[in-house]
Short mmCIF file of N, CA and C in Angstrom, two decimals:
data_model
loop_
_atom_site.label_atom_id
_atom_site.label_comp_id
_atom_site.label_asym_id
_atom_site.label_seq_id
_atom_site.Cartn_x
_atom_site.Cartn_y
_atom_site.Cartn_z
N SER A 1 15.26 3.92 12.81
CA SER A 1 15.99 4.90 13.59
C SER A 1 15.09 6.09 13.91
N ALA A 2 15.48 6.86 14.86
CA ALA A 2 14.70 8.03 15.27
C ALA A 2 14.62 9.07 14.16
N ALA A 3 15.70 9.22 13.39
CA ALA A 3 15.70 10.20 12.31
C ALA A 3 14.69 9.82 11.22
N LEU A 4 14.63 8.55 10.89
CA LEU A 4 13.68 8.08 9.90
C LEU A 4 12.25 8.26 10.41
N GLN A 5 12.01 7.93 11.67
CA GLN A 5 10.68 8.10 12.25
C GLN A 5 10.25 9.56 12.21
N ARG A 6 11.16 10.47 12.53
CA ARG A 6 10.84 11.90 12.48
C ARG A 6 10.53 12.34 11.06
N GLU A 7 11.28 11.86 10.09
CA GLU A 7 11.05 12.22 8.70
C GLU A 7 9.70 11.70 8.21
N LEU A 8 9.38 10.45 8.55
CA LEU A 8 8.09 9.88 8.14
C LEU A 8 6.93 10.59 8.82
N ALA A 9 7.10 10.97 10.07
CA ALA A 9 6.06 11.73 10.77
C ALA A 9 5.90 13.11 10.15
N PHE A 10 7.01 13.76 9.83
CA PHE A 10 6.97 15.08 9.21
C PHE A 10 6.26 15.02 7.86
N ALA A 11 6.47 13.94 7.11
CA ALA A 11 5.85 13.78 5.80
C ALA A 11 4.38 13.36 5.91
N GLY A 12 3.93 13.01 7.13
CA GLY A 12 2.55 12.60 7.32
C GLY A 12 2.30 11.15 7.03
N VAL A 13 3.35 10.37 6.86
CA VAL A 13 3.21 8.96 6.53
C VAL A 13 2.91 8.12 7.77
N VAL A 14 3.49 8.51 8.90
CA VAL A 14 3.21 7.81 10.16
C VAL A 14 2.74 8.81 11.20
N ASP A 15 1.93 8.31 12.11
CA ASP A 15 1.46 9.12 13.23
C ASP A 15 2.62 9.26 14.22
N PRO A 16 2.97 10.49 14.60
CA PRO A 16 4.13 10.67 15.48
C PRO A 16 3.94 10.10 16.88
N VAL A 17 2.70 9.88 17.31
CA VAL A 17 2.44 9.36 18.64
C VAL A 17 2.43 7.83 18.64
N THR A 18 1.75 7.23 17.66
CA THR A 18 1.59 5.77 17.64
C THR A 18 2.61 5.06 16.76
N ASP A 19 3.28 5.79 15.89
CA ASP A 19 4.21 5.23 14.90
C ASP A 19 3.50 4.30 13.90
N GLU A 20 2.18 4.40 13.81
CA GLU A 20 1.44 3.61 12.85
C GLU A 20 1.24 4.41 11.57
N LEU A 21 1.10 3.70 10.44
CA LEU A 21 0.86 4.37 9.18
C LEU A 21 -0.44 5.16 9.25
N THR A 22 -0.46 6.34 8.64
CA THR A 22 -1.66 7.16 8.64
C THR A 22 -2.59 6.70 7.52
N VAL A 23 -3.88 6.83 7.76
CA VAL A 23 -4.87 6.39 6.79
C VAL A 23 -5.65 7.56 6.22
N ASP A 24 -6.02 8.50 7.04
CA ASP A 24 -6.89 9.58 6.60
C ASP A 24 -6.14 10.85 6.24
N LYS A 25 -4.85 10.77 6.17
CA LYS A 25 -4.05 11.96 5.92
C LYS A 25 -3.34 11.87 4.57
N ILE A 26 -2.83 12.99 4.17
CA ILE A 26 -2.01 13.02 2.95
C ILE A 26 -0.59 12.69 3.38
N PRO A 27 0.16 11.91 2.66
CA PRO A 27 -0.11 11.42 1.31
C PRO A 27 -1.01 10.18 1.33
N PHE A 28 -1.87 10.09 0.34
CA PHE A 28 -2.77 8.94 0.22
C PHE A 28 -1.97 7.74 -0.24
N ASN A 29 -2.10 6.63 0.47
CA ASN A 29 -1.42 5.39 0.11
C ASN A 29 -2.48 4.30 0.07
N VAL A 30 -2.81 3.86 -1.13
CA VAL A 30 -3.88 2.90 -1.31
C VAL A 30 -3.59 1.60 -0.57
N PHE A 31 -2.34 1.19 -0.51
CA PHE A 31 -2.01 -0.08 0.14
C PHE A 31 -2.18 0.00 1.66
N VAL A 32 -1.96 1.16 2.23
CA VAL A 32 -2.23 1.36 3.66
C VAL A 32 -3.74 1.26 3.91
N HIS A 33 -4.53 1.79 2.97
CA HIS A 33 -5.98 1.70 3.10
C HIS A 33 -6.44 0.25 3.01
N PHE A 34 -5.81 -0.54 2.14
CA PHE A 34 -6.14 -1.97 2.06
C PHE A 34 -5.78 -2.67 3.38
N ALA A 35 -4.58 -2.41 3.87
CA ALA A 35 -4.11 -3.07 5.08
C ALA A 35 -4.97 -2.72 6.29
N SER A 36 -5.48 -1.50 6.34
CA SER A 36 -6.29 -1.07 7.47
C SER A 36 -7.74 -1.54 7.36
N GLY A 37 -8.12 -2.02 6.18
CA GLY A 37 -9.50 -2.44 5.97
C GLY A 37 -10.42 -1.33 5.52
N LYS A 38 -9.89 -0.11 5.37
CA LYS A 38 -10.71 1.02 4.92
C LYS A 38 -11.11 0.88 3.46
N MET A 39 -10.33 0.17 2.68
CA MET A 39 -10.65 -0.11 1.28
C MET A 39 -10.54 -1.62 1.09
N LYS A 40 -11.36 -2.14 0.21
CA LYS A 40 -11.38 -3.58 -0.07
C LYS A 40 -11.11 -3.82 -1.55
N GLN A 41 -10.66 -5.00 -1.87
CA GLN A 41 -10.50 -5.45 -3.24
C GLN A 41 -11.29 -6.76 -3.37
N PRO A 42 -12.60 -6.65 -3.59
CA PRO A 42 -13.43 -7.86 -3.64
C PRO A 42 -12.97 -8.89 -4.66
N SER A 43 -12.34 -8.45 -5.72
CA SER A 43 -11.88 -9.39 -6.75
C SER A 43 -10.77 -10.31 -6.24
N LEU A 44 -10.18 -9.98 -5.09
CA LEU A 44 -9.10 -10.80 -4.54
C LEU A 44 -9.54 -11.64 -3.34
N ALA A 45 -10.83 -11.69 -3.08
CA ALA A 45 -11.33 -12.43 -1.91
C ALA A 45 -10.94 -13.90 -1.97
N ALA A 46 -11.07 -14.52 -3.14
CA ALA A 46 -10.72 -15.94 -3.26
C ALA A 46 -9.23 -16.16 -3.04
N ALA A 47 -8.41 -15.26 -3.57
CA ALA A 47 -6.96 -15.38 -3.37
C ALA A 47 -6.60 -15.22 -1.90
N GLN A 48 -7.30 -14.31 -1.21
CA GLN A 48 -7.06 -14.11 0.22
C GLN A 48 -7.40 -15.37 1.00
N GLU A 49 -8.53 -15.99 0.68
CA GLU A 49 -8.94 -17.22 1.34
C GLU A 49 -7.95 -18.35 1.07
N ALA A 50 -7.33 -18.33 -0.10
CA ALA A 50 -6.38 -19.38 -0.47
C ALA A 50 -5.14 -19.35 0.41
N LEU A 51 -4.93 -18.28 1.14
CA LEU A 51 -3.79 -18.21 2.06
C LEU A 51 -3.99 -19.14 3.26
N GLY A 52 -5.21 -19.63 3.42
CA GLY A 52 -5.48 -20.58 4.51
C GLY A 52 -5.17 -20.00 5.87
N GLU A 53 -4.36 -20.71 6.63
CA GLU A 53 -4.04 -20.28 7.99
C GLU A 53 -3.30 -18.95 8.04
N TYR A 54 -2.79 -18.48 6.92
CA TYR A 54 -2.05 -17.22 6.88
C TYR A 54 -2.90 -16.03 6.44
N LYS A 55 -4.18 -16.25 6.16
CA LYS A 55 -5.03 -15.19 5.63
C LYS A 55 -5.23 -14.02 6.59
N ASP A 56 -5.06 -14.24 7.88
CA ASP A 56 -5.19 -13.15 8.84
C ASP A 56 -3.86 -12.46 9.13
N ARG A 57 -2.79 -13.01 8.61
CA ARG A 57 -1.46 -12.43 8.84
C ARG A 57 -0.95 -11.67 7.63
N PHE A 58 -1.35 -12.11 6.44
CA PHE A 58 -0.90 -11.49 5.20
C PHE A 58 -2.10 -11.01 4.40
N LEU A 59 -1.88 -10.04 3.52
CA LEU A 59 -2.95 -9.48 2.72
C LEU A 59 -2.53 -9.46 1.26
N ILE A 60 -3.37 -10.05 0.42
CA ILE A 60 -3.14 -10.01 -1.01
C ILE A 60 -3.69 -8.69 -1.54
N CYS A 61 -2.88 -7.94 -2.24
CA CYS A 61 -3.28 -6.66 -2.85
C CYS A 61 -2.84 -6.66 -4.30
N ALA A 62 -3.48 -5.83 -5.07
CA ALA A 62 -3.09 -5.68 -6.47
C ALA A 62 -3.15 -4.21 -6.87
N ASN A 63 -2.26 -3.87 -7.75
CA ASN A 63 -2.26 -2.56 -8.37
C ASN A 63 -3.40 -2.49 -9.37
N LEU A 64 -3.73 -1.29 -9.81
CA LEU A 64 -4.66 -1.16 -10.93
C LEU A 64 -4.01 -1.78 -12.16
N PRO A 65 -4.78 -2.46 -13.00
CA PRO A 65 -4.19 -3.10 -14.19
C PRO A 65 -3.36 -2.15 -15.04
N GLU A 66 -3.83 -0.92 -15.21
CA GLU A 66 -3.06 0.04 -16.03
C GLU A 66 -1.73 0.41 -15.39
N ASN A 67 -1.62 0.30 -14.07
CA ASN A 67 -0.35 0.57 -13.40
C ASN A 67 0.62 -0.60 -13.50
N ASP A 68 0.09 -1.80 -13.67
CA ASP A 68 0.93 -2.99 -13.81
C ASP A 68 1.35 -3.26 -15.25
N LEU A 69 0.65 -2.66 -16.20
CA LEU A 69 0.88 -2.95 -17.60
C LEU A 69 2.33 -2.77 -18.03
N HIS A 70 2.94 -1.71 -17.58
CA HIS A 70 4.32 -1.40 -18.00
C HIS A 70 5.27 -1.39 -16.80
N TRP A 71 5.09 -2.30 -15.87
CA TRP A 71 5.86 -2.29 -14.63
C TRP A 71 7.36 -2.36 -14.86
N ASP A 72 7.79 -2.97 -15.97
CA ASP A 72 9.22 -3.14 -16.21
C ASP A 72 9.77 -2.20 -17.28
N SER A 73 9.02 -1.18 -17.61
CA SER A 73 9.42 -0.25 -18.67
C SER A 73 10.47 0.74 -18.16
N ASP A 74 11.37 1.11 -19.04
CA ASP A 74 12.33 2.18 -18.76
C ASP A 74 11.84 3.51 -19.34
N ASP A 75 10.73 3.46 -20.07
CA ASP A 75 10.18 4.66 -20.71
C ASP A 75 9.52 5.54 -19.65
N PRO A 76 10.04 6.75 -19.42
CA PRO A 76 9.47 7.61 -18.38
C PRO A 76 7.99 7.95 -18.62
N LEU A 77 7.54 7.86 -19.87
CA LEU A 77 6.14 8.17 -20.17
C LEU A 77 5.21 7.01 -19.79
N LYS A 78 5.76 5.85 -19.53
CA LYS A 78 4.93 4.70 -19.20
C LYS A 78 5.01 4.34 -17.72
N ILE A 79 5.76 5.08 -16.95
CA ILE A 79 5.87 4.83 -15.51
C ILE A 79 4.75 5.59 -14.81
N PRO A 80 3.84 4.88 -14.11
CA PRO A 80 2.70 5.57 -13.47
C PRO A 80 3.14 6.44 -12.32
N PHE A 81 2.37 7.47 -12.09
CA PHE A 81 2.64 8.38 -10.97
C PHE A 81 1.71 8.11 -9.85
#
């Protein structure tokens, strides 16, 4: 919706002209950087290739191991920021 687009543009998440996710602006979103190709995860190259004909349509990404360690925790001290 237009209201959501305005809010995302105001927050700097999307470019208000192109409606594309921002890469060089705050807030920093590592997954947007992966999707844009500005950052790479070389350890996932084999997994990306395993997508076969879908490797150019989808992107395999991973969180930092320490961020995945307690992904299902209810403890506020173990939830990454």
